[in-house]
Amino acid sequence: MYRVFGIIGDPVSHSLSPVMHNEAFRSLGFKAVYGAFWVRREELSQAVEALKVLKIQGLSVTIPHKEEIMKYLHEVDEVSRAIGAVNTILNKENTLLGLNTDWIGVKRAFEERNISLKGKRVAILGAGGASRAVIYALKREGASDIILYNRTWDKAKELADRFEIDAQPWESLNRAYGDIIIQTTSVGLKSKETPVDEKVLRNFEIAMDIVYLPLKTMFIYLAERMGLTTIDGLRMLLHQGVEQFKLFTGYDAPFKIMEKVIYEEAKKLEREFYLGHKDS
Ligand code: ATR
């Protein structure tokens, strides 16, 4: 019998997780399929019931359910509780366990480039869902100063207090400086916008984006042009997926295969995005 896995989110149609996991299953000859399930906020509790009834063995969870889903699970591990979000659910005979691999994605995105986070001063843009896992990874890896900037001050303050880091007003971004700047807002997603320009980027050495459509966001493009070391939005996605695959199957993930397929797919989406923006 084929095992069934999937992702729930809203929106979910452009997710790269299905191609990443299905290609990995195929390459290992693992009898499983991974689908994309479009679940709205108000349908979340029904989706959890369906997961049990349909014996779906594992789920990836994306925006906007990562926080809300926790209350429907039997168990949530300590790391996910510290982050305040779950991105992975394992269904063990209808006992649902919530885990988080996003922070590992962040950590490995730096490790693979031999960048140590220890003692680093890091500015984070955005206080939404993804920001939590980024902050957790930075703290755990020993970053010495973490400064959170968010358009809505109250959200920045709340998250900063929770994680005991600094918050600064969005309006003061032009005075930001440090070793690393991490872009976690949705600015730049399917657009040519960037939350910060060269004047801010020049005060940093390394820039990471979590947006991957287009793959080369304006933020990454400008950072590259300024000579910064850049980490694109697929690195975190890939590494969290590799960890998730291991949790789903018990097998080591075929890293290179997963990497190849998500870059191919992301480049396709990027081409479509630019074709749609021919005149702009
Ligand atoms: P959530 O998880 O809260 O649903 P998200 O999509 O993960 O949201 O995060 C959106 C992030 O992008 C937020 O930090 C948001 O800032 P606000 O808290 O002020 O809404 C940020 N964001 C979205 N559009 C933005 C813009 N035009 N300029 C600056 N930040 C923006």
Tab-separated table of C-alpha atoms and ligand atoms in Angstrom:
chain	number	residue	atom	x	y	z
A	1	MET	CA	0.000	0.000	0.000
A	2	TYR	CA	1.170	3.490	-0.786
A	3	ARG	CA	1.708	5.798	2.150
A	4	VAL	CA	0.206	9.269	1.908
A	5	PHE	CA	1.835	12.529	2.970
A	6	GLY	CA	1.043	16.126	2.152
A	7	ILE	CA	1.074	19.805	2.931
A	8	ILE	CA	-1.765	21.940	4.276
A	9	GLY	CA	-1.835	25.685	3.800
A	10	ASP	CA	-3.668	28.640	2.298
A	11	PRO	CA	-2.428	29.378	-0.308
A	12	VAL	CA	-0.666	26.137	-1.181
A	13	SER	CA	-0.824	25.833	-4.965
A	14	HIS	CA	2.700	27.173	-5.558
A	15	SER	CA	4.338	25.104	-2.842
A	16	LEU	CA	7.537	23.349	-3.912
A	17	SER	CA	7.179	20.705	-1.192
A	18	PRO	CA	5.192	18.237	-3.369
A	19	VAL	CA	7.852	18.059	-6.111
A	20	MET	CA	10.611	17.940	-3.509
A	21	HIS	CA	9.159	15.029	-1.526
A	22	ASN	CA	7.683	13.096	-4.459
A	23	GLU	CA	10.988	13.173	-6.321
A	24	ALA	CA	12.733	11.992	-3.165
A	25	PHE	CA	10.254	9.093	-2.732
A	26	ARG	CA	10.649	8.130	-6.386
A	27	SER	CA	14.428	8.153	-6.313
A	28	LEU	CA	14.526	5.859	-3.284
A	29	GLY	CA	11.767	3.589	-4.575
A	30	PHE	CA	9.743	4.452	-1.483
A	31	LYS	CA	6.053	3.678	-2.050
A	32	ALA	CA	4.490	6.996	-1.056
A	33	VAL	CA	2.771	10.043	-2.496
A	34	TYR	CA	2.743	13.637	-1.260
A	35	GLY	CA	-0.157	15.965	-2.079
A	36	ALA	CA	-1.015	19.618	-1.637
A	37	PHE	CA	-4.153	20.221	0.402
A	38	TRP	CA	-5.714	23.655	0.332
A	39	VAL	CA	-7.174	24.158	3.804
A	40	ARG	CA	-8.713	27.448	4.949
A	41	ARG	CA	-8.440	28.690	8.533
A	42	GLU	CA	-12.018	27.740	9.361
A	43	GLU	CA	-11.472	24.213	7.995
A	44	LEU	CA	-8.426	23.413	10.098
A	45	SER	CA	-10.071	21.234	12.740
A	46	GLN	CA	-11.841	19.221	10.017
A	47	ALA	CA	-8.547	18.790	8.203
A	48	VAL	CA	-7.005	17.323	11.352
A	49	GLU	CA	-9.898	14.858	11.626
A	50	ALA	CA	-9.478	13.948	7.954
A	51	LEU	CA	-5.804	13.282	8.552
A	52	LYS	CA	-6.774	10.601	11.055
A	53	VAL	CA	-9.649	9.106	9.074
A	54	LEU	CA	-7.638	8.924	5.854
A	55	LYS	CA	-4.558	7.600	7.701
A	56	ILE	CA	-2.322	10.277	6.240
A	57	GLN	CA	1.045	9.501	7.798
A	58	GLY	CA	2.683	12.869	7.855
A	59	LEU	CA	1.983	16.490	7.008
A	60	SER	CA	3.905	19.629	6.330
A	61	VAL	CA	2.139	22.705	7.670
A	62	THR	CA	2.478	26.128	6.121
A	63	ILE	CA	0.969	29.610	6.328
A	64	PRO	CA	-1.378	30.408	8.017
A	65	HIS	CA	-1.730	27.240	10.132
A	66	LYS	CA	1.641	26.768	11.839
A	67	GLU	CA	0.533	28.283	15.122
A	68	GLU	CA	-3.156	27.450	15.208
A	69	ILE	CA	-2.647	23.745	14.453
A	70	MET	CA	-0.822	23.159	17.738
A	71	LYS	CA	-4.022	23.010	19.754
A	72	TYR	CA	-5.349	20.080	17.729
A	73	LEU	CA	-2.313	17.834	18.263
A	74	HIS	CA	-1.825	15.226	20.984
A	75	GLU	CA	1.770	16.165	21.552
A	76	VAL	CA	3.983	19.086	20.562
A	77	ASP	CA	7.706	18.748	21.170
A	78	GLU	CA	9.642	21.194	23.324
A	79	VAL	CA	11.379	22.959	20.436
A	80	SER	CA	8.091	23.643	18.628
A	81	ARG	CA	6.638	24.976	21.862
A	82	ALA	CA	9.630	27.281	22.301
A	83	ILE	CA	9.261	28.502	18.719
A	84	GLY	CA	5.482	28.716	19.038
A	85	ALA	CA	4.889	26.980	15.714
A	86	VAL	CA	4.745	23.536	14.139
A	87	ASN	CA	5.645	22.795	10.507
A	88	THR	CA	5.590	18.987	10.651
A	89	ILE	CA	2.993	16.514	11.896
A	90	LEU	CA	3.590	12.803	12.302
A	91	ASN	CA	0.563	10.522	12.559
A	92	LYS	CA	1.460	7.456	14.618
A	93	GLU	CA	-1.654	5.312	14.693
A	94	ASN	CA	-3.808	8.403	15.076
A	95	THR	CA	-1.657	9.998	17.742
A	96	LEU	CA	-0.578	13.303	16.244
A	97	LEU	CA	2.855	14.663	17.078
A	98	GLY	CA	3.881	18.232	16.164
A	99	LEU	CA	7.479	19.075	15.330
A	100	ASN	CA	9.392	21.965	13.796
A	101	THR	CA	12.140	21.599	11.173
A	102	ASP	CA	12.121	25.237	10.021
A	103	TRP	CA	14.749	26.305	12.539
A	104	ILE	CA	17.021	23.466	11.363
A	105	GLY	CA	16.545	24.804	7.827
A	106	VAL	CA	17.832	28.189	8.959
A	107	LYS	CA	20.759	26.711	10.888
A	108	ARG	CA	21.903	24.497	7.981
A	109	ALA	CA	21.578	27.314	5.465
A	110	PHE	CA	24.415	29.033	7.328
A	111	GLU	CA	26.364	25.885	8.227
A	112	GLU	CA	26.634	24.742	4.607
A	113	ARG	CA	28.353	28.044	3.797
A	114	ASN	CA	30.647	27.696	6.809
A	115	ILE	CA	29.143	30.778	8.403
A	116	SER	CA	29.119	30.618	12.172
A	117	LEU	CA	26.313	32.508	13.893
A	118	LYS	CA	28.151	32.625	17.187
A	119	GLY	CA	28.736	36.178	18.418
A	120	LYS	CA	27.110	37.697	15.333
A	121	ARG	CA	24.973	40.820	15.223
A	122	VAL	CA	21.881	40.019	13.157
A	123	ALA	CA	19.006	42.210	11.965
A	124	ILE	CA	15.748	40.418	11.196
A	125	LEU	CA	13.088	42.044	9.020
A	126	GLY	CA	9.554	40.871	9.774
A	127	ALA	CA	7.701	39.402	12.739
A	128	GLY	CA	5.384	36.956	10.962
A	129	GLY	CA	5.322	33.163	10.978
A	130	ALA	CA	8.809	32.550	9.568
A	131	SER	CA	10.510	35.020	11.850
A	132	ARG	CA	10.017	32.822	14.932
A	133	ALA	CA	12.053	29.896	13.617
A	134	VAL	CA	14.767	32.314	12.455
A	135	ILE	CA	15.020	33.918	15.893
A	136	TYR	CA	15.072	30.525	17.606
A	137	ALA	CA	17.880	29.238	15.363
A	138	LEU	CA	19.942	32.399	15.867
A	139	LYS	CA	19.571	32.266	19.637
A	140	ARG	CA	20.380	28.583	19.791
A	141	GLU	CA	23.472	29.062	17.631
A	142	GLY	CA	24.747	31.844	19.862
A	143	ALA	CA	24.173	35.072	17.902
A	144	SER	CA	25.067	37.828	20.366
A	145	ASP	CA	22.760	40.621	19.187
A	146	ILE	CA	19.467	39.986	17.444
A	147	ILE	CA	17.490	43.059	16.433
A	148	LEU	CA	13.945	42.676	15.159
A	149	TYR	CA	12.386	45.211	12.768
A	150	ASN	CA	8.737	45.020	11.805
A	151	ARG	CA	6.374	47.433	10.066
A	152	THR	CA	3.812	46.963	12.853
A	153	TRP	CA	5.640	47.896	16.039
A	154	ASP	CA	3.379	45.983	18.457
A	155	LYS	CA	4.127	42.691	16.720
A	156	ALA	CA	7.866	43.364	16.803
A	157	LYS	CA	7.722	44.200	20.490
A	158	GLU	CA	5.642	41.148	21.365
A	159	LEU	CA	7.920	38.718	19.561
A	160	ALA	CA	11.080	40.392	20.838
A	161	ASP	CA	9.820	40.188	24.422
A	162	ARG	CA	8.928	36.548	24.018
A	163	PHE	CA	12.399	35.636	22.745
A	164	GLU	CA	14.249	38.216	24.868
A	165	ILE	CA	15.811	40.008	21.928
A	166	ASP	CA	15.848	43.667	20.824
A	167	ALA	CA	13.176	45.377	18.743
A	168	GLN	CA	13.695	48.606	16.841
A	169	PRO	CA	11.137	50.664	14.916
A	170	TRP	CA	10.811	49.950	11.183
A	171	GLU	CA	11.449	53.653	10.569
A	172	SER	CA	14.939	53.332	12.061
A	173	LEU	CA	16.024	50.677	9.532
A	174	ASN	CA	18.274	53.134	7.732
A	175	ARG	CA	20.488	53.157	10.833
A	176	ALA	CA	20.638	49.335	11.055
A	177	TYR	CA	24.044	47.656	10.924
A	178	GLY	CA	25.579	44.286	11.756
A	179	ASP	CA	27.031	41.112	10.286
A	180	ILE	CA	23.890	39.512	8.894
A	181	ILE	CA	20.512	40.760	7.667
A	182	ILE	CA	17.653	38.269	7.280
A	183	GLN	CA	14.553	39.186	5.257
A	184	THR	CA	11.445	37.316	6.485
A	185	THR	CA	8.654	39.666	5.365
A	186	SER	CA	6.466	38.942	2.359
A	187	VAL	CA	7.845	42.016	0.564
A	188	GLY	CA	9.421	40.891	-2.713
A	189	LEU	CA	7.151	37.872	-3.096
A	190	LYS	CA	5.920	37.934	-6.704
A	191	SER	CA	7.053	41.538	-6.963
A	192	LYS	CA	10.169	43.561	-7.640
A	193	GLU	CA	10.012	45.303	-4.283
A	194	THR	CA	12.521	45.181	-1.470
A	195	PRO	CA	12.043	46.255	2.142
A	196	VAL	CA	15.548	47.785	2.251
A	197	ASP	CA	17.854	49.242	-0.383
A	198	GLU	CA	21.607	49.602	-0.846
A	199	LYS	CA	21.909	52.231	1.883
A	200	VAL	CA	20.920	49.636	4.483
A	201	LEU	CA	22.504	46.593	2.841
A	202	ARG	CA	25.947	48.186	2.755
A	203	ASN	CA	26.026	48.034	6.568
A	204	PHE	CA	26.005	44.212	6.489
A	205	GLU	CA	28.224	41.384	5.200
A	206	ILE	CA	25.685	38.615	4.661
A	207	ALA	CA	22.071	38.768	3.432
A	208	MET	CA	19.530	35.975	3.586
A	209	ASP	CA	16.036	36.024	2.112
A	210	ILE	CA	13.268	33.535	2.787
A	211	VAL	CA	11.227	34.596	-0.248
A	212	TYR	CA	11.973	32.386	-3.294
A	213	LEU	CA	9.568	33.636	-5.946
A	214	PRO	CA	11.296	35.136	-7.816
A	215	LEU	CA	14.387	33.165	-6.820
A	216	LYS	CA	16.520	36.246	-7.207
A	217	THR	CA	14.469	38.733	-5.231
A	218	MET	CA	15.296	42.407	-5.470
A	219	PHE	CA	16.718	42.132	-1.941
A	220	ILE	CA	19.135	39.363	-3.025
A	221	TYR	CA	19.905	41.095	-6.319
A	222	LEU	CA	20.901	44.333	-4.585
A	223	ALA	CA	22.837	42.509	-1.875
A	224	GLU	CA	24.835	40.609	-4.516
A	225	ARG	CA	25.515	43.840	-6.375
A	226	MET	CA	26.834	45.377	-3.159
A	227	GLY	CA	29.216	42.426	-2.752
A	228	LEU	CA	27.472	40.786	0.198
A	229	THR	CA	27.428	37.024	0.647
A	230	THR	CA	23.863	35.965	-0.175
A	231	ILE	CA	21.644	33.047	0.833
A	232	ASP	CA	18.537	32.615	-1.314
A	233	GLY	CA	15.065	31.644	-0.137
A	234	LEU	CA	15.318	28.017	-1.238
A	235	ARG	CA	18.087	27.086	1.178
A	236	MET	CA	15.865	27.154	4.268
A	237	LEU	CA	13.061	25.391	2.399
A	238	LEU	CA	15.401	22.659	1.181
A	239	HIS	CA	17.057	21.980	4.517
A	240	GLN	CA	13.811	21.947	6.491
A	241	GLY	CA	12.434	19.537	3.867
A	242	VAL	CA	15.443	17.240	4.113
A	243	GLU	CA	14.960	16.986	7.861
A	244	GLN	CA	11.228	16.482	7.408
A	245	PHE	CA	11.786	13.658	4.911
A	246	LYS	CA	13.828	11.809	7.497
A	247	LEU	CA	11.052	12.241	10.070
A	248	PHE	CA	8.434	11.069	7.556
A	249	THR	CA	10.277	7.990	6.304
A	250	GLY	CA	13.080	7.144	8.713
A	251	TYR	CA	15.514	7.291	5.777
A	252	ASP	CA	18.203	9.837	4.983
A	253	ALA	CA	16.908	12.217	2.354
A	254	PRO	CA	18.407	12.259	-1.153
A	255	PHE	CA	19.690	15.818	-0.697
A	256	LYS	CA	21.076	16.447	-4.191
A	257	ILE	CA	17.928	15.166	-5.879
A	258	MET	CA	15.690	17.354	-3.741
A	259	GLU	CA	17.943	20.348	-4.326
A	260	LYS	CA	17.950	19.853	-8.090
A	261	VAL	CA	14.205	19.515	-8.426
A	262	ILE	CA	13.285	22.554	-6.319
A	263	TYR	CA	15.729	24.804	-8.180
A	264	GLU	CA	14.378	23.583	-11.529
A	265	GLU	CA	10.836	24.188	-10.371
A	266	ALA	CA	11.625	27.587	-8.825
A	267	LYS	CA	13.333	28.694	-12.039
A	268	LYS	CA	10.247	27.701	-14.008
A	269	LEU	CA	8.066	29.747	-11.667
A	270	GLU	CA	10.525	32.619	-11.921
A	271	ARG	CA	10.316	32.578	-15.719
A	272	GLU	CA	6.524	32.619	-15.547
A	273	PHE	CA	6.709	35.505	-13.077
A	274	TYR	CA	8.940	37.575	-15.397
A	275	LEU	CA	6.821	36.748	-18.453
A	276	GLY	CA	3.836	38.105	-16.546
A	277	HIS	CA	5.825	41.282	-15.841
A	278	LYS	CA	7.104	41.908	-19.370
A	279	ASP	CA	6.110	45.536	-19.401
A	280	SER	CA	7.100	46.558	-15.905
B	1	ATR	P1	1.670	35.912	9.470
B	1	ATR	O1	2.523	34.725	9.750
B	1	ATR	O2	1.618	36.914	10.579
B	1	ATR	O3	0.338	35.565	8.857
B	1	ATR	P2	3.463	36.409	7.378
B	1	ATR	O4	2.873	36.453	6.020
B	1	ATR	O5	4.301	35.279	7.814
B	1	ATR	O6	2.321	36.741	8.349
B	1	ATR	O7	4.347	37.697	7.637
B	1	ATR	C1	4.159	38.818	7.004
B	1	ATR	C2	5.309	39.725	7.443
B	1	ATR	O8	5.624	40.574	6.371
B	1	ATR	C3	4.941	40.592	8.622
B	1	ATR	O9	6.086	40.829	9.396
B	1	ATR	C4	4.458	41.852	7.928
B	1	ATR	O10	4.517	43.011	8.701
B	1	ATR	P3	3.273	43.479	9.609
B	1	ATR	O11	3.402	42.727	10.880
B	1	ATR	O12	3.458	44.923	9.752
B	1	ATR	O13	2.030	43.127	8.832
B	1	ATR	C5	5.467	41.925	6.811
B	1	ATR	N1	5.022	42.760	5.700
B	1	ATR	C6	4.058	42.470	4.792
B	1	ATR	N2	3.938	43.468	3.907
B	1	ATR	C7	4.853	44.428	4.253
B	1	ATR	C8	5.242	45.699	3.734
B	1	ATR	N3	4.648	46.200	2.626
B	1	ATR	N4	6.232	46.374	4.344
B	1	ATR	C9	6.821	45.881	5.430
B	1	ATR	N5	6.512	44.680	5.996
B	1	ATR	C10	5.541	43.959	5.411
